[in-house]
GROMACS .gro file of C-alpha atoms in nm:
model
  349
    1MET     CA    1   1.703  -9.629 -19.878
    2THR     CA    2   1.748  -9.258 -19.987
    3SER     CA    3   1.896  -8.967 -19.852
    4THR     CA    4   1.721  -8.675 -19.735
    5GLU     CA    5   1.845  -8.341 -19.831
    6HIS     CA    6   1.755  -8.012 -19.679
    7SER     CA    7   1.863  -7.685 -19.556
    8ILE     CA    8   1.777  -7.623 -19.194
    9GLU     CA    9   1.615  -7.302 -19.119
   10SER     CA   10   1.476  -7.307 -18.777
   11SER     CA   11   1.443  -7.490 -18.423
   12THR     CA   12   1.116  -7.586 -18.250
   13ASP     CA   13   1.296  -7.634 -17.899
   14SER     CA   14   1.189  -7.307 -17.701
   15ALA     CA   15   1.379  -7.434 -17.399
   16THR     CA   16   1.727  -7.366 -17.550
   17ALA     CA   17   1.647  -7.027 -17.713
   18VAL     CA   18   1.734  -6.801 -17.430
   19GLY     CA   19   2.058  -6.611 -17.509
   20ARG     CA   20   2.061  -6.687 -17.878
   21ASP     CA   21   2.171  -6.424 -18.128
   22THR     CA   22   1.970  -6.339 -18.444
   23PRO     CA   23   1.983  -6.582 -18.719
   24GLY     CA   24   2.231  -6.466 -19.016
   25THR     CA   25   2.451  -6.274 -18.762
   26MET     CA   26   2.751  -6.486 -18.880
   27ALA     CA   27   2.683  -6.395 -19.250
   28ARG     CA   28   2.672  -6.038 -19.154
   29ARG     CA   29   2.993  -6.047 -18.970
   30LEU     CA   30   3.151  -6.230 -19.274
   31GLN     CA   31   3.064  -5.964 -19.502
   32VAL     CA   32   3.215  -5.695 -19.269
   33LEU     CA   33   3.538  -5.894 -19.252
   34ALA     CA   34   3.541  -5.949 -19.629
   35GLU     CA   35   3.491  -5.564 -19.687
   36ALA     CA   36   3.770  -5.500 -19.423
   37ALA     CA   37   4.004  -5.733 -19.621
   38ALA     CA   38   3.942  -5.575 -19.931
   39ARG     CA   39   4.078  -5.246 -19.792
   40GLY     CA   40   4.388  -5.408 -19.700
   41PRO     CA   41   4.547  -5.629 -19.428
   42LEU     CA   42   4.320  -5.722 -19.153
   43THR     CA   43   4.378  -5.550 -18.802
   44ALA     CA   44   4.364  -5.694 -18.469
   45GLU     CA   45   4.037  -5.519 -18.425
   46ASP     CA   46   3.893  -5.695 -18.752
   47ASP     CA   47   3.971  -6.048 -18.587
   48ALA     CA   48   3.850  -5.956 -18.251
   49ALA     CA   49   3.521  -5.862 -18.403
   50TRP     CA   50   3.497  -6.172 -18.609
   51ASP     CA   51   3.569  -6.397 -18.309
   52ALA     CA   52   3.374  -6.226 -18.051
   53PRO     CA   53   3.100  -6.429 -17.889
   54TYR     CA   54   2.752  -6.419 -18.018
   55GLY     CA   55   2.602  -6.448 -17.687
   56PRO     CA   56   2.658  -6.612 -17.350
   57ALA     CA   57   2.750  -6.986 -17.344
   58GLU     CA   58   2.467  -7.209 -17.247
   59ALA     CA   59   2.412  -7.356 -16.891
   60TRP     CA   60   2.319  -7.696 -16.808
   61ASP     CA   61   2.320  -7.912 -16.481
   62LEU     CA   62   2.577  -8.175 -16.570
   63HIS     CA   63   2.833  -8.389 -16.384
   64VAL     CA   64   3.160  -8.335 -16.565
   65GLU     CA   65   3.464  -8.594 -16.515
   66ASP     CA   66   3.772  -8.661 -16.667
   67ARG     CA   67   3.866  -9.023 -16.717
   68GLU     CA   68   4.112  -9.238 -16.935
   69ALA     CA   69   4.037  -9.522 -17.172
   70PRO     CA   70   4.312  -9.792 -17.249
   71GLY     CA   71   4.419  -9.781 -17.608
   72PRO     CA   72   4.679  -9.952 -17.820
   73HIS     CA   73   4.907  -9.634 -17.824
   74GLY     CA   74   4.847  -9.531 -17.465
   75PRO     CA   75   4.586  -9.398 -17.239
   76VAL     CA   76   4.314  -9.198 -17.433
   77PRO     CA   77   4.180  -8.916 -17.221
   78VAL     CA   78   3.806  -8.870 -17.219
   79ARG     CA   79   3.568  -8.623 -17.057
   80VAL     CA   80   3.226  -8.769 -16.940
   81TYR     CA   81   2.939  -8.537 -16.933
   82THR     CA   82   2.642  -8.665 -16.736
   83PRO     CA   83   2.304  -8.509 -16.649
   84ALA     CA   84   2.278  -8.443 -16.287
   85ALA     CA   85   1.908  -8.526 -16.261
   86PRO     CA   86   1.833  -8.884 -16.177
   87ALA     CA   87   1.790  -9.118 -16.480
   88ALA     CA   88   1.473  -9.352 -16.508
   89GLY     CA   89   1.696  -9.585 -16.677
   90PRO     CA   90   2.024  -9.631 -16.870
   91ARG     CA   91   2.075  -9.316 -17.123
   92PRO     CA   92   2.170  -9.302 -17.451
   93VAL     CA   93   2.530  -9.195 -17.505
   94LEU     CA   94   2.735  -9.010 -17.762
   95VAL     CA   95   3.095  -9.046 -17.821
   96PHE     CA   96   3.226  -8.706 -17.975
   97CYS     CA   97   3.543  -8.604 -18.134
   98HIS     CA   98   3.644  -8.260 -18.173
   99GLY     CA   99   3.790  -8.113 -18.495
  100GLY     CA  100   4.145  -7.935 -18.573
  101SER     CA  101   4.276  -8.063 -18.909
  102PHE     CA  102   4.411  -8.373 -18.744
  103GLN     CA  103   4.671  -8.133 -18.578
  104HIS     CA  104   4.478  -7.927 -18.326
  105GLY     CA  105   4.211  -7.904 -18.092
  106ASP     CA  106   4.144  -8.050 -17.729
  107LEU     CA  107   3.853  -8.108 -17.504
  108ASP     CA  108   3.832  -7.752 -17.407
  109MET     CA  109   3.744  -7.573 -17.724
  110PRO     CA  110   3.379  -7.497 -17.774
  111GLU     CA  111   3.329  -7.756 -18.058
  112GLY     CA  112   3.393  -8.034 -17.810
  113ASP     CA  113   3.295  -7.877 -17.465
  114ALA     CA  114   2.985  -7.672 -17.551
  115THR     CA  115   2.866  -7.937 -17.807
  116ALA     CA  116   2.907  -8.200 -17.517
  117ARG     CA  117   2.708  -7.984 -17.275
  118GLY     CA  118   2.436  -7.872 -17.546
  119VAL     CA  119   2.361  -8.241 -17.646
  120ALA     CA  120   2.394  -8.386 -17.298
  121GLY     CA  121   2.148  -8.113 -17.163
  122ARG     CA  122   1.891  -8.151 -17.452
  123ALA     CA  123   1.888  -8.503 -17.489
  124ASP     CA  124   1.924  -8.635 -17.130
  125ALA     CA  125   2.210  -8.846 -17.261
  126VAL     CA  126   2.568  -8.898 -17.152
  127VAL     CA  127   2.842  -8.747 -17.389
  128VAL     CA  128   3.202  -8.892 -17.387
  129SER     CA  129   3.431  -8.647 -17.562
  130VAL     CA  130   3.764  -8.804 -17.694
  131ASP     CA  131   4.104  -8.643 -17.677
  132TYR     CA  132   4.290  -8.835 -17.953
  133ARG     CA  133   4.618  -8.807 -18.046
  134LEU     CA  134   4.726  -8.529 -18.270
  135CYS     CA  135   4.989  -8.530 -18.577
  136ASP     CA  136   5.254  -8.275 -18.597
  137GLU     CA  137   5.203  -7.973 -18.843
  138PRO     CA  138   5.374  -8.024 -19.163
  139PRO     CA  139   5.750  -7.990 -19.184
  140GLY     CA  140   5.842  -7.636 -19.074
  141GLY     CA  141   5.540  -7.613 -18.845
  142ASN     CA  142   5.476  -7.683 -18.468
  143PRO     CA  143   5.491  -8.027 -18.285
  144ALA     CA  144   5.142  -8.152 -18.159
  145ARG     CA  145   5.024  -8.139 -17.816
  146VAL     CA  146   5.154  -8.486 -17.647
  147ILE     CA  147   4.890  -8.690 -17.446
  148PRO     CA  148   5.065  -8.802 -17.151
  149GLY     CA  149   5.153  -9.179 -17.154
  150THR     CA  150   5.250  -9.156 -17.528
  151ASP     CA  151   5.584  -9.329 -17.633
  152PRO     CA  152   5.796  -9.032 -17.735
  153ALA     CA  153   5.909  -9.222 -18.032
  154LEU     CA  154   5.562  -9.260 -18.176
  155GLU     CA  155   5.493  -9.070 -18.499
  156VAL     CA  156   5.124  -8.997 -18.504
  157ARG     CA  157   4.973  -9.058 -18.828
  158ALA     CA  158   4.702  -9.259 -18.963
  159PRO     CA  159   4.517  -9.477 -18.838
  160ILE     CA  160   4.660  -9.385 -18.485
  161PRO     CA  161   4.393  -9.110 -18.400
  162CYS     CA  162   4.114  -9.345 -18.534
  163ASP     CA  163   4.259  -9.626 -18.316
  164ASP     CA  164   4.198  -9.385 -18.027
  165VAL     CA  165   3.837  -9.326 -18.106
  166ILE     CA  166   3.767  -9.686 -18.111
  167ALA     CA  167   3.924  -9.742 -17.789
  168ALA     CA  168   3.716  -9.454 -17.640
  169VAL     CA  169   3.381  -9.645 -17.802
  170ASP     CA  170   3.508  -9.994 -17.666
  171TRP     CA  171   3.558  -9.835 -17.301
  172THR     CA  172   3.225  -9.645 -17.318
  173ARG     CA  173   3.060  -9.990 -17.395
  174ALA     CA  174   3.270 -10.179 -17.124
  175GLN     CA  175   3.185  -9.927 -16.859
  176ALA     CA  176   2.838  -9.900 -16.963
  177GLU     CA  177   2.675 -10.000 -16.634
  178GLU     CA  178   2.900  -9.746 -16.434
  179LEU     CA  179   2.822  -9.457 -16.690
  180GLY     CA  180   2.451  -9.516 -16.673
  181VAL     CA  181   2.413  -9.595 -17.048
  182ASP     CA  182   2.280  -9.837 -17.290
  183PRO     CA  183   2.551  -9.961 -17.528
  184ALA     CA  184   2.295 -10.055 -17.769
  185ARG     CA  185   2.208  -9.680 -17.791
  186LEU     CA  186   2.549  -9.551 -17.863
  187ALA     CA  187   2.601  -9.295 -18.129
  188LEU     CA  188   2.943  -9.182 -18.272
  189GLY     CA  189   3.001  -8.852 -18.378
  190GLY     CA  190   3.260  -8.559 -18.466
  191ALA     CA  191   3.307  -8.235 -18.632
  192SER     CA  192   3.562  -8.157 -18.913
  193ALA     CA  193   3.870  -8.389 -18.870
  194GLY     CA  194   3.687  -8.533 -18.590
  195GLY     CA  195   3.396  -8.586 -18.826
  196ASN     CA  196   3.637  -8.806 -19.052
  197LEU     CA  197   3.773  -9.019 -18.751
  198ALA     CA  198   3.401  -9.059 -18.628
  199ALA     CA  199   3.299  -9.182 -18.986
  200ALA     CA  200   3.616  -9.405 -19.016
  201ALA     CA  201   3.580  -9.533 -18.695
  202SER     CA  202   3.204  -9.618 -18.761
  203LEU     CA  203   3.305  -9.803 -19.056
  204ARG     CA  204   3.584 -10.006 -18.891
  205LEU     CA  205   3.344 -10.081 -18.598
  206ALA     CA  206   3.090 -10.199 -18.850
  207GLU     CA  207   3.285 -10.425 -19.040
  208ALA     CA  208   3.395 -10.588 -18.690
  209GLY     CA  209   3.022 -10.627 -18.635
  210ARG     CA  210   3.033 -10.359 -18.357
  211ALA     CA  211   2.866 -10.057 -18.550
  212PRO     CA  212   2.734  -9.774 -18.351
  213ALA     CA  213   2.366  -9.719 -18.337
  214ALA     CA  214   2.424  -9.379 -18.546
  215SER     CA  215   2.719  -9.184 -18.701
  216LEU     CA  216   2.660  -8.802 -18.661
  217LEU     CA  217   2.888  -8.625 -18.878
  218MET     CA  218   2.928  -8.242 -18.865
  219TYR     CA  219   3.114  -8.057 -19.133
  220PRO     CA  220   3.335  -8.362 -19.170
  221VAL     CA  221   3.653  -8.439 -19.384
  222THR     CA  222   3.514  -8.701 -19.596
  223HIS     CA  223   3.758  -8.705 -19.889
  224PRO     CA  224   4.134  -8.638 -19.916
  225LEU     CA  225   4.030  -8.386 -20.187
  226ASN     CA  226   3.713  -8.227 -20.227
  227PRO     CA  227   3.478  -8.326 -20.508
  228GLU     CA  228   3.359  -8.130 -20.778
  229ALA     CA  229   3.127  -7.831 -20.680
  230THR     CA  230   2.750  -7.807 -20.800
  231ALA     CA  231   2.663  -7.485 -20.949
  232GLU     CA  232   2.481  -7.375 -20.630
  233GLU     CA  233   2.800  -7.451 -20.405
  234ALA     CA  234   3.021  -7.258 -20.612
  235GLU     CA  235   2.804  -6.977 -20.608
  236ALA     CA  236   2.768  -6.983 -20.245
  237LEU     CA  237   3.136  -7.037 -20.190
  238ALA     CA  238   3.241  -6.743 -20.434
  239GLY     CA  239   3.242  -6.472 -20.180
  240VAL     CA  240   3.413  -6.656 -19.892
  241PRO     CA  241   3.719  -6.497 -19.788
  242ASP     CA  242   4.049  -6.699 -19.869
  243ARG     CA  243   4.121  -6.761 -19.498
  244PHE     CA  244   3.818  -6.967 -19.464
  245ARG     CA  245   3.858  -7.175 -19.794
  246PHE     CA  246   3.980  -7.542 -19.798
  247THR     CA  247   4.174  -7.512 -20.137
  248PRO     CA  248   4.300  -7.832 -20.333
  249ALA     CA  249   4.660  -7.733 -20.214
  250GLY     CA  250   4.552  -7.705 -19.839
  251MET     CA  251   4.347  -8.016 -19.846
  252ARG     CA  252   4.634  -8.220 -20.005
  253ARG     CA  253   4.855  -8.079 -19.751
  254MET     CA  254   4.656  -8.175 -19.458
  255ALA     CA  255   4.566  -8.511 -19.605
  256GLU     CA  256   4.900  -8.614 -19.666
  257ASN     CA  257   5.030  -8.505 -19.339
  258TYR     CA  258   4.768  -8.698 -19.157
  259LEU     CA  259   4.863  -9.006 -19.388
  260GLY     CA  260   5.228  -8.970 -19.353
  261GLY     CA  261   5.251  -9.032 -19.719
  262PRO     CA  262   5.111  -8.947 -20.074
  263LEU     CA  263   4.726  -8.946 -20.132
  264GLU     CA  264   4.753  -9.253 -20.325
  265GLN     CA  265   4.808  -9.472 -20.012
  266ALA     CA  266   4.467  -9.332 -19.860
  267THR     CA  267   4.179  -9.606 -19.803
  268ALA     CA  268   3.844  -9.583 -19.690
  269HIS     CA  269   3.969  -9.640 -19.336
  270ASP     CA  270   4.158  -9.294 -19.374
  271PHE     CA  271   3.876  -9.111 -19.572
  272PRO     CA  272   3.548  -9.304 -19.595
  273GLY     CA  273   3.450  -9.128 -19.906
  274LEU     CA  274   3.691  -9.332 -20.085
  275GLY     CA  275   3.483  -9.640 -20.003
  276THR     CA  276   3.292  -9.848 -20.249
  277ALA     CA  277   2.936  -9.889 -20.221
  278GLU     CA  278   2.980 -10.247 -20.068
  279GLN     CA  279   3.233 -10.121 -19.825
  280LEU     CA  280   2.987  -9.833 -19.712
  281ALA     CA  281   2.685 -10.073 -19.728
  282VAL     CA  282   2.760 -10.200 -19.356
  283LEU     CA  283   2.745  -9.834 -19.209
  284PRO     CA  284   2.439  -9.744 -18.957
  285ARG     CA  285   2.207  -9.459 -18.983
  286THR     CA  286   2.402  -9.128 -19.050
  287TYR     CA  287   2.331  -8.765 -19.005
  288LEU     CA  288   2.554  -8.541 -19.221
  289GLU     CA  289   2.530  -8.143 -19.168
  290ALA     CA  290   2.750  -7.896 -19.374
  291ASP     CA  291   2.814  -7.551 -19.329
  292GLU     CA  292   2.680  -7.343 -19.645
  293LEU     CA  293   2.996  -7.129 -19.663
  294ASP     CA  294   3.241  -7.429 -19.641
  295ASP     CA  295   3.440  -7.600 -19.913
  296LEU     CA  296   3.374  -7.930 -19.716
  297ARG     CA  297   3.018  -7.924 -19.796
  298LEU     CA  298   3.128  -8.044 -20.136
  299GLY     CA  299   3.265  -8.388 -19.981
  300ALA     CA  300   2.976  -8.404 -19.723
  301ARG     CA  301   2.714  -8.399 -19.994
  302ARG     CA  302   2.898  -8.638 -20.227
  303TYR     CA  303   2.946  -8.875 -19.915
  304ALA     CA  304   2.561  -8.868 -19.848
  305GLU     CA  305   2.496  -8.941 -20.210
  306GLN     CA  306   2.730  -9.235 -20.175
  307LEU     CA  307   2.560  -9.374 -19.873
  308ALA     CA  308   2.233  -9.345 -20.028
  309GLU     CA  309   2.367  -9.530 -20.313
  310ALA     CA  310   2.488  -9.806 -20.093
  311GLY     CA  311   2.151  -9.844 -19.927
  312VAL     CA  312   2.246  -9.654 -19.579
  313GLU     CA  313   1.978  -9.462 -19.404
  314VAL     CA  314   2.130  -9.092 -19.431
  315GLU     CA  315   2.010  -8.753 -19.362
  316TYR     CA  316   2.210  -8.445 -19.532
  317ALA     CA  317   2.132  -8.109 -19.413
  318VAL     CA  318   2.316  -7.762 -19.499
  319ARG     CA  319   2.343  -7.515 -19.210
  320PRO     CA  320   2.264  -7.186 -19.382
  321GLY     CA  321   2.488  -6.859 -19.348
  322VAL     CA  322   2.774  -7.018 -19.143
  323THR     CA  323   3.128  -7.091 -19.230
  324HIS     CA  324   3.342  -7.396 -19.125
  325GLY     CA  325   3.337  -7.470 -18.760
  326HIS     CA  326   3.027  -7.286 -18.651
  327LEU     CA  327   3.014  -7.511 -18.334
  328ASN     CA  328   3.311  -7.318 -18.214
  329LYS     CA  329   3.120  -6.994 -18.204
  330VAL     CA  330   2.998  -6.924 -17.849
  331GLY     CA  331   2.639  -6.797 -17.842
  332LEU     CA  332   2.555  -6.864 -18.211
  333ALA     CA  333   2.201  -6.952 -18.276
  334GLU     CA  334   2.301  -7.188 -18.554
  335ALA     CA  335   2.507  -7.384 -18.336
  336ALA     CA  336   2.239  -7.431 -18.073
  337ARG     CA  337   2.004  -7.524 -18.367
  338SER     CA  338   2.271  -7.810 -18.463
  339TRP     CA  339   2.270  -7.943 -18.109
  340ASP     CA  340   1.875  -7.936 -18.126
  341ARG     CA  341   1.900  -8.184 -18.407
  342LEU     CA  342   2.185  -8.396 -18.287
  343ALA     CA  343   1.999  -8.439 -17.939
  344ALA     CA  344   1.675  -8.531 -18.132
  345ILE     CA  345   1.846  -8.801 -18.330
  346ILE     CA  346   2.019  -8.932 -17.993
  347SER     CA  347   1.667  -8.913 -17.826
  348ASP     CA  348   1.509  -9.120 -18.104
  349LEU     CA  349   1.773  -9.411 -18.053
   0.00000   0.00000   0.00000
């Protein structure tokens, strides 16, 4: 199989267009922020202008319920989003993992909650959002939020967060009848660090003969260090302010903190981009979406190439004009377009 690589410019789903901002708004805000930074330290007003919503949050008629999945390290909180309208039969299901550098994030952040709502509503699918265990920040930083029921002596490092994700997948399949889903149409996805966990869990599940039907990875962390940039990637990233960059030092610090040791200890179960073609060949259909103004696009592009070389069906797309984490931007047109694409894939399962 070969990879499909393209830049996504527009959406054809008019039903979700209400309240979207004009495409390109984030790129204009980024330019304003960069100009402010060039004049001196950023002010609270600068930050507020950058972080302001781009429009209203989407509204979907859903039933939302907090549940727990049993896991090897204690209960794993999950939030289940189910369309309120009656279903003609079992629905497809997406198990989704928020991001946060393996150290931050929760079920309430837009990347998790708004994504779950947007995909469930568009695809008439059930979404199970996973609150996996987090690592403490590097020495000198803050301790991580602790999930109730976790052993206080447990040091959260790889593979514990991935174990939690697999537990959530197993629970979703086991509860398929109650949840009203078809376990054969289960997709596993995530964003940023959650994209790493979705990719790694997909690999581990596939090796065990329990692969998801699809792997949906949004600006994921695929490699412990970013690969070399192409000329086009380097040009796109050259004007991105430092606060949004994933530098080699920053990547190493994040990766080694997640591993709890040096990068040399990492395997494909920690960072799937380290996998050989033979290892990756077991993976299911994979969708990779990168942000144009994000260093992590280097790893996403390379991982797409690796999957294609391994014979995996893969689609790689670049979301233009956005920085890392665009799914966290409320009312952003490009976020809605990402949900359009995810929903289309899930509906096709």
